[in-house]
């Protein structure tokens, strides 16, 4: 019986879990950045629609209307791209969450093993100490 000797493995598992936490944080940050871009583009799209409606009601040069319509198409395409990027980022966050969960479980398994081995080691030492005390008591009693 020996005390837990795999502290380096436990430390390594802890480092892997910390790395997974950082990766998840970065993935969430990138997801938020894409979400902000998407929200901004959608707001621009809505603003441009109201601008086009207002300009058409007031009367506008055909070239200006064509420019606004082309910009509207550009924003629509950009929104589609951002939605695709956002879906990928969400998937990446999910993968990172699963990886973090896996790393956390691996570390917890090692931690439980450490606790069990240390408890067993303490019990072993207590048993040895009790046996020594009994032996000392027997020797002292026989004198």
CSV table of C-alpha atoms in Angstrom, one decimal:
chain,number,residue,atom,x,y,z
A,1,UNK,CA,0.0,0.0,0.0
A,2,UNK,CA,1.4,3.4,-1.0
A,3,UNK,CA,0.1,7.0,-1.1
A,4,UNK,CA,-1.1,8.4,-4.4
A,5,UNK,CA,1.8,8.8,-6.7
A,6,UNK,CA,0.0,10.1,-9.8
A,7,UNK,CA,-0.1,13.7,-8.8
A,8,UNK,CA,1.7,14.7,-12.0
A,9,UNK,CA,-1.1,13.0,-14.0
A,10,UNK,CA,-3.7,14.8,-12.0
A,11,UNK,CA,-2.0,18.1,-12.6
A,12,UNK,CA,-1.7,17.3,-16.3
A,13,UNK,CA,-5.5,16.5,-16.4
A,14,UNK,CA,-6.1,19.8,-14.6
A,15,UNK,CA,-4.1,21.7,-17.2
A,16,UNK,CA,-6.0,20.0,-20.0
A,17,UNK,CA,-9.3,21.0,-18.4
A,18,UNK,CA,-8.0,24.6,-18.1
A,19,UNK,CA,-7.0,24.6,-21.8
A,20,UNK,CA,-10.5,23.3,-22.7
A,21,UNK,CA,-12.1,26.1,-20.6
A,22,UNK,CA,-10.0,28.7,-22.4
A,23,UNK,CA,-10.9,27.2,-25.8
A,24,UNK,CA,-14.6,27.3,-24.8
A,25,UNK,CA,-14.3,30.9,-23.7
A,26,UNK,CA,-12.7,31.9,-27.0
A,27,UNK,CA,-15.3,30.0,-29.0
A,28,UNK,CA,-18.1,31.8,-27.1
A,29,UNK,CA,-16.4,35.1,-27.7
A,30,UNK,CA,-16.2,34.5,-31.4
A,31,UNK,CA,-19.8,33.4,-31.5
A,32,UNK,CA,-20.8,36.6,-29.7
A,33,UNK,CA,-18.8,38.7,-32.2
A,34,UNK,CA,-20.6,37.0,-35.2
A,35,UNK,CA,-23.9,37.6,-33.4
A,36,UNK,CA,-23.1,41.3,-33.0
A,37,UNK,CA,-22.2,41.6,-36.6
A,38,UNK,CA,-25.4,39.8,-37.6
A,39,UNK,CA,-27.5,42.1,-35.4
A,40,UNK,CA,-25.8,45.1,-36.9
A,41,UNK,CA,-26.4,43.9,-40.5
A,42,UNK,CA,-30.1,43.2,-39.7
A,43,UNK,CA,-30.5,46.6,-38.2
A,44,UNK,CA,-28.8,48.1,-41.3
A,45,UNK,CA,-31.2,46.1,-43.5
A,46,UNK,CA,-34.2,47.4,-41.7
A,47,UNK,CA,-33.0,50.9,-41.8
A,48,UNK,CA,-32.2,50.6,-45.5
A,49,UNK,CA,-35.7,49.3,-46.2
A,50,UNK,CA,-37.3,52.3,-44.5
A,51,UNK,CA,-35.0,54.6,-46.3
A,52,UNK,CA,-35.9,53.0,-49.7
A,53,UNK,CA,-39.6,53.4,-48.8
A,54,UNK,CA,-39.2,57.0,-47.8
A,55,UNK,CA,-37.1,57.9,-50.8
A,56,UNK,CA,-39.6,56.2,-53.2
A,57,UNK,CA,-42.5,58.1,-51.6
A,58,UNK,CA,-40.6,61.4,-52.0
A,59,UNK,CA,-39.5,60.6,-55.5
A,60,UNK,CA,-35.9,59.8,-56.3
A,61,UNK,CA,-33.4,59.5,-59.2
A,62,UNK,CA,-33.4,56.0,-60.8
A,63,UNK,CA,-29.6,55.7,-60.3
A,64,UNK,CA,-30.0,56.4,-56.6
A,65,UNK,CA,-32.7,53.8,-56.3
A,66,UNK,CA,-30.6,51.3,-58.1
A,67,UNK,CA,-27.7,52.0,-55.8
A,68,UNK,CA,-29.9,51.5,-52.8
A,69,UNK,CA,-31.4,48.2,-54.2
A,70,UNK,CA,-27.9,46.9,-54.8
A,71,UNK,CA,-26.8,47.8,-51.3
A,72,UNK,CA,-29.9,46.0,-50.1
A,73,UNK,CA,-28.9,42.8,-52.0
A,74,UNK,CA,-25.4,43.1,-50.6
A,75,UNK,CA,-26.7,43.3,-47.0
A,76,UNK,CA,-29.0,40.3,-47.6
A,77,UNK,CA,-26.1,38.3,-48.8
A,78,UNK,CA,-24.0,39.4,-45.9
A,79,UNK,CA,-26.8,38.4,-43.5
A,80,UNK,CA,-26.9,35.0,-45.1
A,81,UNK,CA,-23.1,34.6,-44.7
A,82,UNK,CA,-23.3,35.7,-41.1
A,83,UNK,CA,-26.1,33.2,-40.3
A,84,UNK,CA,-24.0,30.4,-41.7
A,85,UNK,CA,-21.0,31.6,-39.7
A,86,UNK,CA,-23.1,31.8,-36.6
A,87,UNK,CA,-24.3,28.3,-37.0
A,88,UNK,CA,-20.7,27.1,-37.4
A,89,UNK,CA,-19.7,29.0,-34.3
A,90,UNK,CA,-22.6,27.5,-32.3
A,91,UNK,CA,-21.5,24.1,-33.4
A,92,UNK,CA,-17.9,24.9,-32.4
A,93,UNK,CA,-19.2,26.0,-28.9
A,94,UNK,CA,-21.1,22.7,-28.5
A,95,UNK,CA,-18.0,20.7,-29.5
A,96,UNK,CA,-15.9,22.7,-27.0
A,97,UNK,CA,-18.5,22.2,-24.3
A,98,UNK,CA,-18.4,18.5,-24.9
A,99,UNK,CA,-14.6,18.5,-24.8
A,100,UNK,CA,-14.6,20.4,-21.5
A,101,UNK,CA,-17.1,18.0,-20.0
A,102,UNK,CA,-14.9,15.0,-21.1
A,103,UNK,CA,-11.7,16.6,-19.6
A,104,UNK,CA,-13.5,17.5,-16.4
A,105,UNK,CA,-14.8,13.9,-16.0
A,106,UNK,CA,-11.3,12.6,-16.6
A,107,UNK,CA,-9.9,14.9,-13.9
A,108,UNK,CA,-12.6,14.0,-11.5
A,109,UNK,CA,-11.9,10.3,-11.9
A,110,UNK,CA,-8.3,10.9,-11.1
A,111,UNK,CA,-9.2,13.1,-8.1
A,112,UNK,CA,-11.5,10.3,-6.7
A,113,UNK,CA,-8.8,7.8,-7.2
A,114,UNK,CA,-6.4,10.0,-5.3
A,115,UNK,CA,-8.9,10.4,-2.5
A,116,UNK,CA,-9.5,6.7,-2.3
A,117,UNK,CA,-5.8,5.8,-2.3
A,118,UNK,CA,-5.0,8.5,0.3
A,119,UNK,CA,-7.8,7.2,2.5
A,120,UNK,CA,-6.6,3.7,2.2
A,121,UNK,CA,-3.0,4.8,2.9
A,122,UNK,CA,-4.2,6.6,6.1
A,123,UNK,CA,-6.1,3.5,7.2
A,124,UNK,CA,-3.0,1.4,6.6
A,125,UNK,CA,-0.9,3.8,8.6
A,126,UNK,CA,-3.5,3.9,11.4
A,127,UNK,CA,-3.5,0.1,11.5
A,128,UNK,CA,0.3,0.0,11.6
A,129,UNK,CA,0.3,2.6,14.4
A,130,UNK,CA,-2.3,0.7,16.4
A,131,UNK,CA,-0.3,-2.5,16.0
A,132,UNK,CA,2.9,-0.8,17.2
A,133,UNK,CA,1.1,0.7,20.2
A,134,UNK,CA,-0.3,-2.7,21.1
A,135,UNK,CA,3.2,-4.2,20.8
A,136,UNK,CA,4.7,-1.4,23.0
A,137,UNK,CA,1.9,-1.9,25.5
A,138,UNK,CA,2.6,-5.7,25.6
A,139,UNK,CA,6.3,-5.1,26.0
A,140,UNK,CA,5.7,-2.5,28.8
A,141,UNK,CA,3.2,-4.8,30.5
A,142,UNK,CA,5.6,-7.8,30.6
A,143,UNK,CA,8.3,-5.8,32.4
